[in-house]
PDB file of C-alpha atoms in Angstrom:
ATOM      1  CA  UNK A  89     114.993 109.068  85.769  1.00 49.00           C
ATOM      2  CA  UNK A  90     115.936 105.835  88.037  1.00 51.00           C
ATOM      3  CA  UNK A  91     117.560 103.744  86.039  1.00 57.00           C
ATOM      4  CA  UNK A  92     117.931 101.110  88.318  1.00 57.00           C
ATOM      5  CA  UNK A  93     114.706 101.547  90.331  1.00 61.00           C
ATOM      6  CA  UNK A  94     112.428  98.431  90.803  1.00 67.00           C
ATOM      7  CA  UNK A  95     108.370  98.849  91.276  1.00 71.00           C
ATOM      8  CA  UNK A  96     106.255 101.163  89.952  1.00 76.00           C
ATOM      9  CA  UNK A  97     105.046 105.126  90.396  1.00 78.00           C
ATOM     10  CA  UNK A  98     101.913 106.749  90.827  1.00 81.00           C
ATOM     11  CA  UNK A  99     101.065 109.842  87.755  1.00 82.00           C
ATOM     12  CA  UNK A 100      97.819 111.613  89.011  1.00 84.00           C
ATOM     13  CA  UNK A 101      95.683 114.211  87.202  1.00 84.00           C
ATOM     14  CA  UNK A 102      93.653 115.967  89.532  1.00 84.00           C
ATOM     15  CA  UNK A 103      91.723 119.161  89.924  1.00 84.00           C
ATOM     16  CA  UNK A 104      92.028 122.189  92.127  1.00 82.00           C
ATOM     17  CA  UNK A 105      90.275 120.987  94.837  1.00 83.00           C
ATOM     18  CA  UNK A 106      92.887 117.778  94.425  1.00 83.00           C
ATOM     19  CA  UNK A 107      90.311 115.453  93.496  1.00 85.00           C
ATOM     20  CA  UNK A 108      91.878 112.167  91.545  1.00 86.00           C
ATOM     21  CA  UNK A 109      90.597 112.628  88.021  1.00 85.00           C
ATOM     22  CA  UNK A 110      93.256 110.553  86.180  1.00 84.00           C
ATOM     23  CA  UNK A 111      95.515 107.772  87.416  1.00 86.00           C
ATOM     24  CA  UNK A 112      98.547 106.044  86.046  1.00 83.00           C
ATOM     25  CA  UNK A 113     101.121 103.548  87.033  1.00 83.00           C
ATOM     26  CA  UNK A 114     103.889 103.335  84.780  1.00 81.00           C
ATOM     27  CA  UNK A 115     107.080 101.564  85.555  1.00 77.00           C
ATOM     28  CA  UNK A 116     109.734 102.614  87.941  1.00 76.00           C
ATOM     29  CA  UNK A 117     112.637 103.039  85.524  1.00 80.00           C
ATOM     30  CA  UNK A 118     110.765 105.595  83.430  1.00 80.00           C
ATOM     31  CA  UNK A 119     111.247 109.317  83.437  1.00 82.00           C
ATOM     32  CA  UNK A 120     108.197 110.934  84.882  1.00 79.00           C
ATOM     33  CA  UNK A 121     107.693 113.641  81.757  1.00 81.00           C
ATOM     34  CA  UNK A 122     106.760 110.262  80.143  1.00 84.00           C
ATOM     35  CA  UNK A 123     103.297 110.133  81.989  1.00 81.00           C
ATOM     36  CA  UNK A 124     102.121 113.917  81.226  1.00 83.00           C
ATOM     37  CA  UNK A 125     100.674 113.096  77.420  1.00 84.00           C
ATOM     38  CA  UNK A 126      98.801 110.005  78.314  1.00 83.00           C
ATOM     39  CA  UNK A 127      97.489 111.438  81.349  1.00 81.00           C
ATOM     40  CA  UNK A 128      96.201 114.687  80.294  1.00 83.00           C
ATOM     41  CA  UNK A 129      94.912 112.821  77.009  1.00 81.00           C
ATOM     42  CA  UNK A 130      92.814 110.159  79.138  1.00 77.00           C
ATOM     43  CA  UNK A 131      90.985 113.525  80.724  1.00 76.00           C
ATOM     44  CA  UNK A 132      87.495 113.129  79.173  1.00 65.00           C
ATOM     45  CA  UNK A 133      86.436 116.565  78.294  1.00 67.00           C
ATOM     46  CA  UNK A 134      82.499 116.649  79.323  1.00 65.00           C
ATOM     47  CA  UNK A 135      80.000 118.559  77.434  1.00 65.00           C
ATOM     48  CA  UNK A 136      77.083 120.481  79.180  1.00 65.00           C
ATOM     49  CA  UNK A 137      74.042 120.151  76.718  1.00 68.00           C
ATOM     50  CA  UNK A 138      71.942 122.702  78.563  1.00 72.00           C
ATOM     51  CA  UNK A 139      75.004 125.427  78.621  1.00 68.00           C
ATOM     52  CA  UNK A 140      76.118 124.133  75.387  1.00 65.00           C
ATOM     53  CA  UNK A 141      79.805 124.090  76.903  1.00 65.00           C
ATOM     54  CA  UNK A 142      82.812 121.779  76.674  1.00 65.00           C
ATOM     55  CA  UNK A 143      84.752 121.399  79.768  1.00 67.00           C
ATOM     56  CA  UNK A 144      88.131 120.929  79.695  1.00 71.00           C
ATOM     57  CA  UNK A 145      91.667 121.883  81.945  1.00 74.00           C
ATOM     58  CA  UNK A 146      92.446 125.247  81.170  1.00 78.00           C
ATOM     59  CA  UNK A 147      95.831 125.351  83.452  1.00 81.00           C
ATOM     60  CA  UNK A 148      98.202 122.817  84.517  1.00 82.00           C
ATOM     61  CA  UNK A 149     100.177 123.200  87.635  1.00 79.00           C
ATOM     62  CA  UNK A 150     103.242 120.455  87.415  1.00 80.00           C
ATOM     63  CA  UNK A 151     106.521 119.501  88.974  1.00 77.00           C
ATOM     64  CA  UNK A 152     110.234 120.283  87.766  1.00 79.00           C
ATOM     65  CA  UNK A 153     109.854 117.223  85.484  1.00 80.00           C
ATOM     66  CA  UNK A 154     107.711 118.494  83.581  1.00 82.00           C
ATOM     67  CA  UNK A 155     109.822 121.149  82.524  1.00 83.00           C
ATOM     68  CA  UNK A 156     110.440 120.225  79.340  1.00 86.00           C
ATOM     69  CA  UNK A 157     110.210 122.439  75.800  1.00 87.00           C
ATOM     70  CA  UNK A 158     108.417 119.736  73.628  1.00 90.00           C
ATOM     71  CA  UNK A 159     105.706 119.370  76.699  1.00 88.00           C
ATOM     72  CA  UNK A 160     105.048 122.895  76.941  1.00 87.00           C
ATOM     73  CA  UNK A 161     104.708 123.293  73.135  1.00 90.00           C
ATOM     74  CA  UNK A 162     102.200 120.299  73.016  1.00 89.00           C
ATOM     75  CA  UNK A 163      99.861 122.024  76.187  1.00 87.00           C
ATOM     76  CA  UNK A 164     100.430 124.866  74.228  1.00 88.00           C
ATOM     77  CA  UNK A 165      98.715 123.689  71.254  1.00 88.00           C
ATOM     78  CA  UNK A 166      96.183 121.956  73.384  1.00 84.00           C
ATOM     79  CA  UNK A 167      95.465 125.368  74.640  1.00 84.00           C
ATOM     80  CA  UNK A 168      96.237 124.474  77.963  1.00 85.00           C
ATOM     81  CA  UNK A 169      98.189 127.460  80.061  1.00 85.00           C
ATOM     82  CA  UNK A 170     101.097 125.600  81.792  1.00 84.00           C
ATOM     83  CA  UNK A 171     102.625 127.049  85.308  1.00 80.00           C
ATOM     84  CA  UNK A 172     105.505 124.621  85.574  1.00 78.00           C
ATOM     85  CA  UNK A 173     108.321 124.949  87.849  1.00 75.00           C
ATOM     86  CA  UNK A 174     111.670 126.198  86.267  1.00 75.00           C
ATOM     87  CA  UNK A 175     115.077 123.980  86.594  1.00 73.00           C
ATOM     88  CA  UNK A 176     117.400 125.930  88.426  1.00 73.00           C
ATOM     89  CA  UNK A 177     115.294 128.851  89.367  1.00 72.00           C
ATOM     90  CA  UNK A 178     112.692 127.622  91.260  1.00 67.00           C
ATOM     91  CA  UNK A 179     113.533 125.989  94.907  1.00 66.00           C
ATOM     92  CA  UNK A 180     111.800 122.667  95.525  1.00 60.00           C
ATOM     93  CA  UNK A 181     111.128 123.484  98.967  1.00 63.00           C
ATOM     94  CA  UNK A 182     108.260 126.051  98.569  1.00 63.00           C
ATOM     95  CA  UNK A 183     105.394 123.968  96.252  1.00 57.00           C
ATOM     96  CA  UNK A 184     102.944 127.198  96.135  1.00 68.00           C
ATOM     97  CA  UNK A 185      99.592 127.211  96.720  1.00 65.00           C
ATOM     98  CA  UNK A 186      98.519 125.039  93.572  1.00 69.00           C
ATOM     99  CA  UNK A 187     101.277 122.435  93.358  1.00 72.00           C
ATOM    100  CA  UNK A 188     100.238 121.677  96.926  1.00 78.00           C
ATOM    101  CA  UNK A 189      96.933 120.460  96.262  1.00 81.00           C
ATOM    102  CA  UNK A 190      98.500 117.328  94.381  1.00 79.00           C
ATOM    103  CA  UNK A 191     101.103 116.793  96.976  1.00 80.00           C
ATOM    104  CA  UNK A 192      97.808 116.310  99.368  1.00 84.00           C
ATOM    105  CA  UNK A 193      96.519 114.204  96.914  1.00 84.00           C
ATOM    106  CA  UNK A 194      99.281 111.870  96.646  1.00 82.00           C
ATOM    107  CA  UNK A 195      99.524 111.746 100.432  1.00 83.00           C
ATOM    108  CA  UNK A 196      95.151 110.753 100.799  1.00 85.00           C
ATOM    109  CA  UNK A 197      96.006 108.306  97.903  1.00 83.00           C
ATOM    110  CA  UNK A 198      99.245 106.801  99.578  1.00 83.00           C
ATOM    111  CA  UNK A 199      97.163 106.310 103.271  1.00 81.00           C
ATOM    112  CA  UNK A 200      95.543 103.450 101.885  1.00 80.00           C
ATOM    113  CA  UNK A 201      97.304 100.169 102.904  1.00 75.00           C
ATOM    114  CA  UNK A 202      97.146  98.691  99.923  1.00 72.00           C
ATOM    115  CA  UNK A 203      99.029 101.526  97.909  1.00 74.00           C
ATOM    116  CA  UNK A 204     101.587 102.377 100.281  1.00 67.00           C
ATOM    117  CA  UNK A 205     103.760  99.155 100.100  1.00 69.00           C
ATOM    118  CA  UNK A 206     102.924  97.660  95.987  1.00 70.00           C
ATOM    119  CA  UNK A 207     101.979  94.112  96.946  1.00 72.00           C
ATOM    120  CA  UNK A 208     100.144  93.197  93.744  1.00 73.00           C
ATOM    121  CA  UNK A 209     102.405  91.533  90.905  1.00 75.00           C
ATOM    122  CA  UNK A 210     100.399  92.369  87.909  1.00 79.00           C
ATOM    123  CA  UNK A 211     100.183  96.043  87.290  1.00 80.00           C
ATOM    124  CA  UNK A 212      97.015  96.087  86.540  1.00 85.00           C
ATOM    125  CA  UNK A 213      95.749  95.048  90.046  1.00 83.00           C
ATOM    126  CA  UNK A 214      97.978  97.258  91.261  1.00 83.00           C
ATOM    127  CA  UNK A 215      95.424 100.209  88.794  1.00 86.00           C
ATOM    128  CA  UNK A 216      92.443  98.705  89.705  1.00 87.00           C
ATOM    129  CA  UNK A 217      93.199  99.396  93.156  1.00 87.00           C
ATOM    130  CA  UNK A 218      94.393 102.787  92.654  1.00 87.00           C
ATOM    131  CA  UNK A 219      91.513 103.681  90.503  1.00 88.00           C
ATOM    132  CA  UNK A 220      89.123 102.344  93.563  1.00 89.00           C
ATOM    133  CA  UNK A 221      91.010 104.374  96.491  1.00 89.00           C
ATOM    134  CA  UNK A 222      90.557 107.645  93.719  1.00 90.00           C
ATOM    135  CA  UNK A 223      86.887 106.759  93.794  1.00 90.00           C
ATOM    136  CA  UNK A 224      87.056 106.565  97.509  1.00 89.00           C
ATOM    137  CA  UNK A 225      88.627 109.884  98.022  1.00 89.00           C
ATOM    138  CA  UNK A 226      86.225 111.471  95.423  1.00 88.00           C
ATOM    139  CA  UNK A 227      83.272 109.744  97.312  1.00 91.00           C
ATOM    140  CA  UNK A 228      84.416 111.403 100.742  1.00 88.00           C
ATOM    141  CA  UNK A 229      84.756 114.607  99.405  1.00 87.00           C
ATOM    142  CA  UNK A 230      80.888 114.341  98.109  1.00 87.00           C
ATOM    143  CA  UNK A 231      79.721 112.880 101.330  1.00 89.00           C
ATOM    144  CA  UNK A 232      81.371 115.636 102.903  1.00 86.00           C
ATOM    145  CA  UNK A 233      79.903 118.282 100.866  1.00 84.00           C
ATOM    146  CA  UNK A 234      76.011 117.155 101.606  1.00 84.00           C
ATOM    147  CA  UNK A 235      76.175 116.344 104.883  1.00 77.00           C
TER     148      UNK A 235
END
């Protein structure tokens, strides 16, 4: 936690292709375990009416933050598997293969002008913009794909 630290962060959900699924902007001065629960409860789960299947996260790759017993019992009941790095244990320095993908993320998010400096007051602009340059980055990816 920050205590003193002005502005805002960014809490991302994303897939394993590092897609932007969820997006969050709490404050500055908040710890960032604070953002898992909302974020992973904003996940719409779809269901497939043809497969008769409900989608949902099945694993959650997270940062040293996360590392936190009441966090992994609450995934745990979610049935979500949790791969979390340990305090102490694991070095900060080597993200893995998975905890990569949302380091990417954060850097295609954060190469939009408008995100990487906060200029908006209001926090919500400041969301609405995020939530746009996740769209964006989604919306490459598909373009990409087709083409």
């Amino acid at each position: 936690m920050d205590r003193g630290r002005p502005g805002s962060k960014m809490h991302i959900l994303s897939d394993a292709n590092g897609l932007p699924l969820v997006v969050g902007v709490p404050a500055g001065n908040v710890h960032d375990s604070e953002g898992l629960k909302p974020g992973v409860e904003g996940h719409q789960t779809q269901h497939d009416p043809y497969r008769g299947r409900h989608f949902k996260a099945k694993k959650l790759h997270a940062d040293k933050a996360y590392h936190l017993p009441h966090l992994r019992k609450w995934l745990w009941g979610k049935h979500i598997g949790v791969r979390i790095a340990r305090k102490g244990i694991e070095s900060s320095e080597r993200l893995g293969r998975r905890r990569w993908v949302s380091e990417r993320t954060m850097s295609w998010l954060s190469g939009y002008r408008r995100l990487s400096l906060r200029y908006e007051r209001n926090p919500r602009n400041y969301l609405a913009f995020l939530g746009l340059a996740a769209g964006l980055c989604c919306y490459k990816r598909l373009v990409r794909l087709t083409t």
